[in-house]
Amino acid sequence: MNNAITILIDGLTYASWLFIVSLGLTLVFGVLKILNIAHGSFYALGAYAAASFVGWVSVLKVSPPLTVLLMLVTLFVAALAVAALVAPLTERGLLRFFYGRDEVLLVLVTYAMFLILEDVTKLIWGANPYYVSEPYAMFGNIEIGTQIYVGYDFMLVGLAVLIGLAVWWGLNRTRLGKLVLVVIHSEEVASSMGINVSRIYMLTFTVGIFLAAVGGAFTAPMISVQPGVSVGVIIVSFAVVIIGGLGSIEGAAIGALIVGLARAFAVHVVPSAELFSIYIVMAVVLVFRPEGLFQRIQARKI
């Protein structure tokens, strides 16, 4: 029983940050039709920025409740800073010149961005790992049965649920979200209705980068932030959106859960299968649903 609970909690924890990152990836694909290889680099930038920002504010002396709030705000501010700085440079300065071109070319362009950003992170932060454990220790421990779990993991699960609901509400219950949905279904119709498609592209890409950076910022306290962290993230994120269906929010959520639980099961039951357990699940899904669990071949939707 304890082992089953441990697998469930570990799977949900892993799925939570992975869902946040994959949500940004599938959102950008749904609107801009770009399979963004550089998405993992935005995750890494968020992690590095969080490590730097937490290091700067950790010297401040405030009461314990305010310290927790300050650390959470710091992580969000780090992600927001990455999105505000990187989005205009990449979308306006590079990607906009390739819209409407061959999709393979766009993949190559984002791969070039990935290589450039990998070197940029090394130039700014160096090659040594960063450790930022202060936020991770502030939420204490939670005892379930005979096992003790870190409270930060449960906070991360709640954050993923909150972000998922916020994105869904923004797309389906706000005027701006309705405009985004119009652009998704038909750019030509959107333009004929007077919608500024270029502005929608910029907004969506900024939100996508922000989500990737949030995923990186909130997992930074759980990992060693070092060069190469983006590679594993983008590979697993692609597995999630392929399982769930490219361009689907529901698919990103279900795909992240499947990947997280499959990995947790492998870690605790069959450790030797951890490295390829995710890809086995992906292969099984693609055999029966080549377009993913939630995507329809006829139309791309979110």
mmCIF file of C-alpha atoms in Angstrom:
data_model
loop_
_atom_site.group_PDB
_atom_site.id
_atom_site.type_symbol
_atom_site.label_atom_id
_atom_site.label_comp_id
_atom_site.label_asym_id
_atom_site.label_seq_id
_atom_site.Cartn_x
_atom_site.Cartn_y
_atom_site.Cartn_z
ATOM 1 C CA MET A 1 0.000 0.000 0.000
ATOM 2 C CA ASN A 2 2.778 2.427 0.948
ATOM 3 C CA ASN A 3 4.582 1.618 -2.287
ATOM 4 C CA ALA A 4 1.453 2.392 -4.323
ATOM 5 C CA ILE A 5 1.021 5.735 -2.548
ATOM 6 C CA THR A 6 4.685 6.569 -3.158
ATOM 7 C CA ILE A 7 4.365 5.760 -6.870
ATOM 8 C CA LEU A 8 1.233 7.917 -7.115
ATOM 9 C CA ILE A 9 2.775 10.925 -5.356
ATOM 10 C CA ASP A 10 6.073 10.677 -7.253
ATOM 11 C CA GLY A 11 4.173 10.318 -10.525
ATOM 12 C CA LEU A 12 1.972 13.341 -9.797
ATOM 13 C CA THR A 13 4.993 15.437 -8.789
ATOM 14 C CA TYR A 14 6.860 14.586 -11.973
ATOM 15 C CA ALA A 15 3.730 15.101 -14.076
ATOM 16 C CA SER A 16 3.010 18.509 -12.531
ATOM 17 C CA TRP A 17 6.083 20.409 -13.724
ATOM 18 C CA LEU A 18 6.103 18.422 -16.964
ATOM 19 C CA PHE A 19 2.512 19.481 -17.661
ATOM 20 C CA ILE A 20 3.385 23.157 -17.165
ATOM 21 C CA VAL A 21 6.270 22.921 -19.641
ATOM 22 C CA SER A 22 4.331 20.796 -22.155
ATOM 23 C CA LEU A 23 1.366 23.171 -21.961
ATOM 24 C CA GLY A 24 3.542 25.966 -23.301
ATOM 25 C CA LEU A 25 4.876 23.703 -26.060
ATOM 26 C CA THR A 26 1.433 22.557 -27.228
ATOM 27 C CA LEU A 27 0.007 26.093 -26.993
ATOM 28 C CA VAL A 28 2.695 27.495 -29.302
ATOM 29 C CA PHE A 29 2.162 24.659 -31.755
ATOM 30 C CA GLY A 30 -1.607 25.097 -31.715
ATOM 31 C CA VAL A 31 -1.434 28.798 -32.595
ATOM 32 C CA LEU A 32 1.840 29.356 -34.466
ATOM 33 C CA LYS A 33 2.139 25.858 -36.009
ATOM 34 C CA ILE A 34 5.740 25.703 -34.792
ATOM 35 C CA LEU A 35 7.270 22.577 -33.297
ATOM 36 C CA ASN A 36 9.621 24.481 -31.026
ATOM 37 C CA ILE A 37 12.843 22.557 -30.378
ATOM 38 C CA ALA A 38 14.151 25.493 -28.305
ATOM 39 C CA HIS A 39 11.372 25.091 -25.722
ATOM 40 C CA GLY A 40 13.690 23.173 -23.403
ATOM 41 C CA SER A 41 16.140 26.085 -23.498
ATOM 42 C CA PHE A 42 13.436 28.422 -22.183
ATOM 43 C CA TYR A 43 12.921 25.948 -19.342
ATOM 44 C CA ALA A 44 16.655 26.084 -18.605
ATOM 45 C CA LEU A 45 16.661 29.892 -18.698
ATOM 46 C CA GLY A 46 13.824 29.908 -16.154
ATOM 47 C CA ALA A 47 15.757 27.554 -13.891
ATOM 48 C CA TYR A 48 18.958 29.612 -14.089
ATOM 49 C CA ALA A 49 17.075 32.889 -13.570
ATOM 50 C CA ALA A 50 15.307 31.422 -10.525
ATOM 51 C CA ALA A 51 18.627 30.288 -9.061
ATOM 52 C CA SER A 52 20.030 33.797 -9.481
ATOM 53 C CA PHE A 53 16.946 35.620 -8.187
ATOM 54 C CA VAL A 54 16.584 33.367 -5.125
ATOM 55 C CA GLY A 55 20.262 33.920 -4.329
ATOM 56 C CA TRP A 56 19.707 37.686 -4.385
ATOM 57 C CA VAL A 57 16.592 37.735 -2.188
ATOM 58 C CA SER A 58 17.738 35.039 0.263
ATOM 59 C CA VAL A 59 19.867 37.616 2.065
ATOM 60 C CA LEU A 60 16.747 39.584 3.033
ATOM 61 C CA LYS A 61 15.613 39.114 6.625
ATOM 62 C CA VAL A 62 11.830 38.757 6.869
ATOM 63 C CA SER A 63 9.417 36.715 8.979
ATOM 64 C CA PRO A 64 8.933 33.018 8.033
ATOM 65 C CA PRO A 65 5.438 33.395 6.449
ATOM 66 C CA LEU A 66 6.645 36.320 4.367
ATOM 67 C CA THR A 67 9.756 34.369 3.397
ATOM 68 C CA VAL A 68 7.646 31.643 1.801
ATOM 69 C CA LEU A 69 5.573 34.214 -0.082
ATOM 70 C CA LEU A 70 8.711 36.095 -1.121
ATOM 71 C CA MET A 71 10.294 32.939 -2.530
ATOM 72 C CA LEU A 72 7.174 32.027 -4.540
ATOM 73 C CA VAL A 73 6.927 35.561 -5.924
ATOM 74 C CA THR A 74 10.641 35.456 -6.757
ATOM 75 C CA LEU A 75 10.230 32.268 -8.793
ATOM 76 C CA PHE A 76 7.335 33.783 -10.741
ATOM 77 C CA VAL A 77 9.233 37.027 -11.311
ATOM 78 C CA ALA A 78 12.219 35.075 -12.627
ATOM 79 C CA ALA A 79 9.995 33.296 -15.167
ATOM 80 C CA LEU A 80 8.288 36.551 -16.118
ATOM 81 C CA ALA A 81 11.653 38.243 -16.663
ATOM 82 C CA VAL A 82 12.742 35.461 -19.014
ATOM 83 C CA ALA A 83 9.523 35.700 -21.031
ATOM 84 C CA ALA A 84 9.619 39.510 -21.221
ATOM 85 C CA LEU A 85 13.232 39.532 -22.398
ATOM 86 C CA VAL A 86 13.414 36.487 -24.666
ATOM 87 C CA ALA A 87 9.983 36.507 -26.371
ATOM 88 C CA PRO A 88 10.396 39.773 -28.335
ATOM 89 C CA LEU A 89 13.928 38.846 -29.379
ATOM 90 C CA THR A 90 12.990 35.413 -30.694
ATOM 91 C CA GLU A 91 9.493 35.966 -32.090
ATOM 92 C CA ARG A 92 9.894 39.468 -33.532
ATOM 93 C CA GLY A 93 13.577 39.199 -34.292
ATOM 94 C CA LEU A 94 13.661 35.734 -35.873
ATOM 95 C CA LEU A 95 10.572 33.531 -36.121
ATOM 96 C CA ARG A 96 8.268 36.047 -37.806
ATOM 97 C CA PHE A 97 10.450 35.939 -40.929
ATOM 98 C CA PHE A 98 9.741 32.235 -41.367
ATOM 99 C CA TYR A 99 5.955 32.103 -40.899
ATOM 100 C CA GLY A 100 4.278 30.348 -43.781
ATOM 101 C CA ARG A 101 7.481 28.625 -44.830
ATOM 102 C CA ASP A 102 8.068 24.878 -44.824
ATOM 103 C CA GLU A 103 7.538 23.317 -41.378
ATOM 104 C CA VAL A 104 10.853 21.466 -41.606
ATOM 105 C CA LEU A 105 12.619 24.811 -42.002
ATOM 106 C CA LEU A 106 10.939 26.094 -38.835
ATOM 107 C CA VAL A 107 12.115 23.016 -36.958
ATOM 108 C CA LEU A 108 15.673 23.690 -38.129
ATOM 109 C CA VAL A 109 15.406 27.350 -37.096
ATOM 110 C CA THR A 110 14.242 26.453 -33.587
ATOM 111 C CA TYR A 111 16.981 23.825 -33.358
ATOM 112 C CA ALA A 112 19.505 26.549 -34.187
ATOM 113 C CA MET A 113 17.933 28.663 -31.435
ATOM 114 C CA PHE A 114 18.367 25.743 -29.056
ATOM 115 C CA LEU A 115 22.091 25.484 -29.840
ATOM 116 C CA ILE A 116 22.577 29.238 -29.463
ATOM 117 C CA LEU A 117 20.729 29.415 -26.147
ATOM 118 C CA GLU A 118 22.747 26.504 -24.782
ATOM 119 C CA ASP A 119 25.930 28.522 -25.315
ATOM 120 C CA VAL A 120 24.295 31.707 -24.020
ATOM 121 C CA THR A 121 23.496 30.043 -20.686
ATOM 122 C CA LYS A 122 27.104 28.881 -20.395
ATOM 123 C CA LEU A 123 28.388 32.384 -21.153
ATOM 124 C CA ILE A 124 26.127 33.976 -18.523
ATOM 125 C CA TRP A 125 26.125 31.380 -15.731
ATOM 126 C CA GLY A 126 29.192 29.291 -16.526
ATOM 127 C CA ALA A 127 29.519 25.513 -16.526
ATOM 128 C CA ASN A 128 29.292 24.906 -12.772
ATOM 129 C CA PRO A 129 25.988 23.641 -11.323
ATOM 130 C CA TYR A 130 23.694 25.889 -9.271
ATOM 131 C CA TYR A 131 21.868 24.681 -6.173
ATOM 132 C CA VAL A 132 18.888 26.647 -4.857
ATOM 133 C CA SER A 133 17.327 24.559 -2.101
ATOM 134 C CA GLU A 134 15.853 27.359 0.049
ATOM 135 C CA PRO A 135 12.281 27.242 -1.391
ATOM 136 C CA TYR A 136 12.277 23.437 -1.328
ATOM 137 C CA ALA A 137 12.868 23.326 2.432
ATOM 138 C CA MET A 138 10.325 26.001 3.372
ATOM 139 C CA PHE A 139 7.215 23.856 2.933
ATOM 140 C CA GLY A 140 8.274 21.254 5.487
ATOM 141 C CA ASN A 141 7.343 17.579 5.363
ATOM 142 C CA ILE A 142 4.006 15.780 5.193
ATOM 143 C CA GLU A 143 3.511 12.362 6.774
ATOM 144 C CA ILE A 144 1.212 9.913 4.971
ATOM 145 C CA GLY A 145 1.029 6.508 6.584
ATOM 146 C CA THR A 146 4.568 5.454 7.412
ATOM 147 C CA GLN A 147 6.118 7.596 4.680
ATOM 148 C CA ILE A 148 7.268 11.211 4.845
ATOM 149 C CA TYR A 149 6.986 13.430 1.771
ATOM 150 C CA VAL A 150 8.254 16.917 1.035
ATOM 151 C CA GLY A 151 5.545 19.578 1.153
ATOM 152 C CA TYR A 152 7.021 21.413 -1.844
ATOM 153 C CA ASP A 153 5.979 18.502 -4.089
ATOM 154 C CA PHE A 154 2.315 18.951 -3.153
ATOM 155 C CA MET A 155 2.585 22.689 -3.739
ATOM 156 C CA LEU A 156 3.916 21.965 -7.226
ATOM 157 C CA VAL A 157 0.939 19.713 -7.995
ATOM 158 C CA GLY A 158 -1.445 22.463 -6.887
ATOM 159 C CA LEU A 159 0.427 24.991 -9.023
ATOM 160 C CA ALA A 160 0.063 22.782 -12.109
ATOM 161 C CA VAL A 161 -3.697 22.459 -11.541
ATOM 162 C CA LEU A 162 -4.016 26.213 -11.034
ATOM 163 C CA ILE A 163 -2.042 27.046 -14.196
ATOM 164 C CA GLY A 164 -3.962 24.505 -16.267
ATOM 165 C CA LEU A 165 -7.303 25.943 -15.158
ATOM 166 C CA ALA A 166 -6.075 29.503 -15.729
ATOM 167 C CA VAL A 167 -4.996 28.748 -19.299
ATOM 168 C CA TRP A 168 -8.252 26.914 -20.050
ATOM 169 C CA TRP A 169 -10.307 29.790 -18.617
ATOM 170 C CA GLY A 170 -8.252 32.349 -20.513
ATOM 171 C CA LEU A 171 -8.822 30.566 -23.818
ATOM 172 C CA ASN A 172 -12.481 29.728 -23.381
ATOM 173 C CA ARG A 173 -13.939 32.461 -21.160
ATOM 174 C CA THR A 174 -12.201 35.685 -22.196
ATOM 175 C CA ARG A 175 -12.458 37.856 -25.302
ATOM 176 C CA LEU A 176 -8.726 37.594 -25.976
ATOM 177 C CA GLY A 177 -8.917 33.827 -25.682
ATOM 178 C CA LYS A 178 -11.737 33.717 -28.215
ATOM 179 C CA LEU A 179 -9.560 35.718 -30.614
ATOM 180 C CA VAL A 180 -6.773 33.178 -30.141
ATOM 181 C CA LEU A 181 -9.191 30.347 -30.949
ATOM 182 C CA VAL A 182 -10.257 32.129 -34.129
ATOM 183 C CA VAL A 183 -6.607 32.403 -35.206
ATOM 184 C CA ILE A 184 -6.115 28.705 -34.458
ATOM 185 C CA HIS A 185 -8.963 27.655 -36.711
ATOM 186 C CA SER A 186 -8.236 30.044 -39.596
ATOM 187 C CA GLU A 187 -5.659 32.814 -39.892
ATOM 188 C CA GLU A 188 -7.298 34.098 -43.091
ATOM 189 C CA VAL A 189 -10.722 34.451 -41.481
ATOM 190 C CA ALA A 190 -9.139 36.076 -38.426
ATOM 191 C CA SER A 191 -7.359 38.649 -40.598
ATOM 192 C CA SER A 192 -10.527 39.382 -42.583
ATOM 193 C CA MET A 193 -12.343 40.061 -39.297
ATOM 194 C CA GLY A 194 -9.762 42.689 -38.373
ATOM 195 C CA ILE A 195 -7.896 40.586 -35.811
ATOM 196 C CA ASN A 196 -4.218 41.483 -35.483
ATOM 197 C CA VAL A 197 -2.802 37.995 -36.086
ATOM 198 C CA SER A 198 0.775 39.179 -35.574
ATOM 199 C CA ARG A 199 -0.098 40.438 -32.100
ATOM 200 C CA ILE A 200 -1.818 37.151 -31.249
ATOM 201 C CA TYR A 201 1.311 35.296 -32.340
ATOM 202 C CA MET A 202 3.479 37.479 -30.118
ATOM 203 C CA LEU A 203 1.173 37.068 -27.121
ATOM 204 C CA THR A 204 0.925 33.300 -27.523
ATOM 205 C CA PHE A 205 4.666 32.863 -27.923
ATOM 206 C CA THR A 206 5.269 34.975 -24.814
ATOM 207 C CA VAL A 207 2.833 32.861 -22.802
ATOM 208 C CA GLY A 208 4.508 29.691 -24.113
ATOM 209 C CA ILE A 209 7.937 30.918 -23.026
ATOM 210 C CA PHE A 210 6.527 32.002 -19.668
ATOM 211 C CA LEU A 211 5.082 28.537 -19.028
ATOM 212 C CA ALA A 212 8.380 26.870 -19.924
ATOM 213 C CA ALA A 213 10.241 29.306 -17.654
ATOM 214 C CA VAL A 214 7.746 28.730 -14.809
ATOM 215 C CA GLY A 215 8.375 24.995 -15.120
ATOM 216 C CA GLY A 216 12.108 25.611 -14.924
ATOM 217 C CA ALA A 217 11.869 28.134 -12.083
ATOM 218 C CA PHE A 218 9.764 25.886 -9.854
ATOM 219 C CA THR A 219 11.836 22.750 -10.502
ATOM 220 C CA ALA A 220 15.134 24.576 -9.912
ATOM 221 C CA PRO A 221 14.880 23.976 -6.107
ATOM 222 C CA MET A 222 14.482 20.228 -6.795
ATOM 223 C CA ILE A 223 17.401 19.694 -9.183
ATOM 224 C CA SER A 224 20.972 20.677 -9.927
ATOM 225 C CA VAL A 225 20.756 23.486 -12.480
ATOM 226 C CA GLN A 226 23.575 22.841 -14.940
ATOM 227 C CA PRO A 227 24.338 22.837 -18.676
ATOM 228 C CA GLY A 228 22.392 20.193 -20.580
ATOM 229 C CA VAL A 229 19.297 20.314 -18.374
ATOM 230 C CA SER A 230 17.245 21.475 -21.364
ATOM 231 C CA VAL A 231 17.948 18.366 -23.459
ATOM 232 C CA GLY A 232 16.108 15.875 -21.289
ATOM 233 C CA VAL A 233 13.210 18.279 -20.748
ATOM 234 C CA ILE A 234 12.476 18.848 -24.429
ATOM 235 C CA ILE A 235 12.634 15.130 -25.191
ATOM 236 C CA VAL A 236 10.166 14.214 -22.440
ATOM 237 C CA SER A 237 7.939 17.199 -23.288
ATOM 238 C CA PHE A 238 7.693 16.013 -26.874
ATOM 239 C CA ALA A 239 6.716 12.573 -25.586
ATOM 240 C CA VAL A 240 3.905 14.182 -23.567
ATOM 241 C CA VAL A 241 2.445 16.218 -26.434
ATOM 242 C CA ILE A 242 2.763 13.300 -28.851
ATOM 243 C CA ILE A 243 0.864 11.032 -26.455
ATOM 244 C CA GLY A 244 -1.798 13.638 -25.719
ATOM 245 C CA GLY A 245 -2.030 15.108 -29.208
ATOM 246 C CA LEU A 246 -0.288 18.205 -30.499
ATOM 247 C CA GLY A 247 -2.280 21.365 -29.786
ATOM 248 C CA SER A 248 -4.503 19.929 -27.029
ATOM 249 C CA ILE A 249 -4.568 21.209 -23.438
ATOM 250 C CA GLU A 250 -6.446 18.115 -22.268
ATOM 251 C CA GLY A 251 -3.923 15.988 -24.116
ATOM 252 C CA ALA A 252 -1.012 17.723 -22.372
ATOM 253 C CA ALA A 253 -2.598 17.030 -18.969
ATOM 254 C CA ILE A 254 -3.360 13.361 -19.669
ATOM 255 C CA GLY A 255 -0.032 12.835 -21.420
ATOM 256 C CA ALA A 256 1.868 14.304 -18.461
ATOM 257 C CA LEU A 257 -0.032 12.046 -16.048
ATOM 258 C CA ILE A 258 0.684 8.960 -18.155
ATOM 259 C CA VAL A 259 4.369 9.811 -18.464
ATOM 260 C CA GLY A 260 4.724 10.704 -14.786
ATOM 261 C CA LEU A 261 3.031 7.552 -13.507
ATOM 262 C CA ALA A 262 4.881 5.324 -15.994
ATOM 263 C CA ARG A 263 8.208 6.744 -14.905
ATOM 264 C CA ALA A 264 7.367 6.484 -11.185
ATOM 265 C CA PHE A 265 6.234 2.871 -11.622
ATOM 266 C CA ALA A 266 9.451 2.000 -13.428
ATOM 267 C CA VAL A 267 11.626 3.735 -10.804
ATOM 268 C CA HIS A 268 10.026 1.894 -7.882
ATOM 269 C CA VAL A 269 9.218 -1.468 -9.467
ATOM 270 C CA VAL A 270 11.526 -1.990 -12.464
ATOM 271 C CA PRO A 271 14.441 0.471 -12.074
ATOM 272 C CA SER A 272 16.274 -0.889 -15.103
ATOM 273 C CA ALA A 273 13.342 0.157 -17.304
ATOM 274 C CA GLU A 274 13.272 3.807 -16.219
ATOM 275 C CA LEU A 275 15.191 5.152 -19.214
ATOM 276 C CA PHE A 276 12.847 3.736 -21.839
ATOM 277 C CA SER A 277 9.535 3.303 -19.941
ATOM 278 C CA ILE A 278 8.235 6.632 -21.270
ATOM 279 C CA TYR A 279 9.003 5.692 -24.862
ATOM 280 C CA ILE A 280 7.341 2.298 -24.495
ATOM 281 C CA VAL A 281 4.144 4.051 -23.404
ATOM 282 C CA MET A 282 4.451 6.517 -26.273
ATOM 283 C CA ALA A 283 4.926 3.703 -28.789
ATOM 284 C CA VAL A 284 1.868 1.832 -27.487
ATOM 285 C CA VAL A 285 -0.298 4.964 -27.724
ATOM 286 C CA LEU A 286 0.896 5.730 -31.258
ATOM 287 C CA VAL A 287 0.112 2.200 -32.438
ATOM 288 C CA PHE A 288 -3.567 2.709 -31.641
ATOM 289 C CA ARG A 289 -3.833 6.527 -31.906
ATOM 290 C CA PRO A 290 -1.179 7.870 -34.318
ATOM 291 C CA GLU A 291 -2.588 11.393 -33.978
ATOM 292 C CA GLY A 292 -2.465 11.257 -30.149
ATOM 293 C CA LEU A 293 -5.208 10.698 -27.612
ATOM 294 C CA PHE A 294 -7.022 14.019 -28.020
ATOM 295 C CA GLN A 295 -6.191 15.408 -31.448
ATOM 296 C CA ARG A 296 -8.437 15.052 -34.463
ATOM 297 C CA ILE A 297 -6.668 14.728 -37.776
ATOM 298 C CA GLN A 298 -9.183 16.998 -39.517
ATOM 299 C CA ALA A 299 -8.556 20.064 -37.372
ATOM 300 C CA ARG A 300 -5.975 21.436 -34.990
ATOM 301 C CA LYS A 301 -7.538 22.680 -31.763
ATOM 302 C CA ILE A 302 -6.749 23.595 -28.179
#
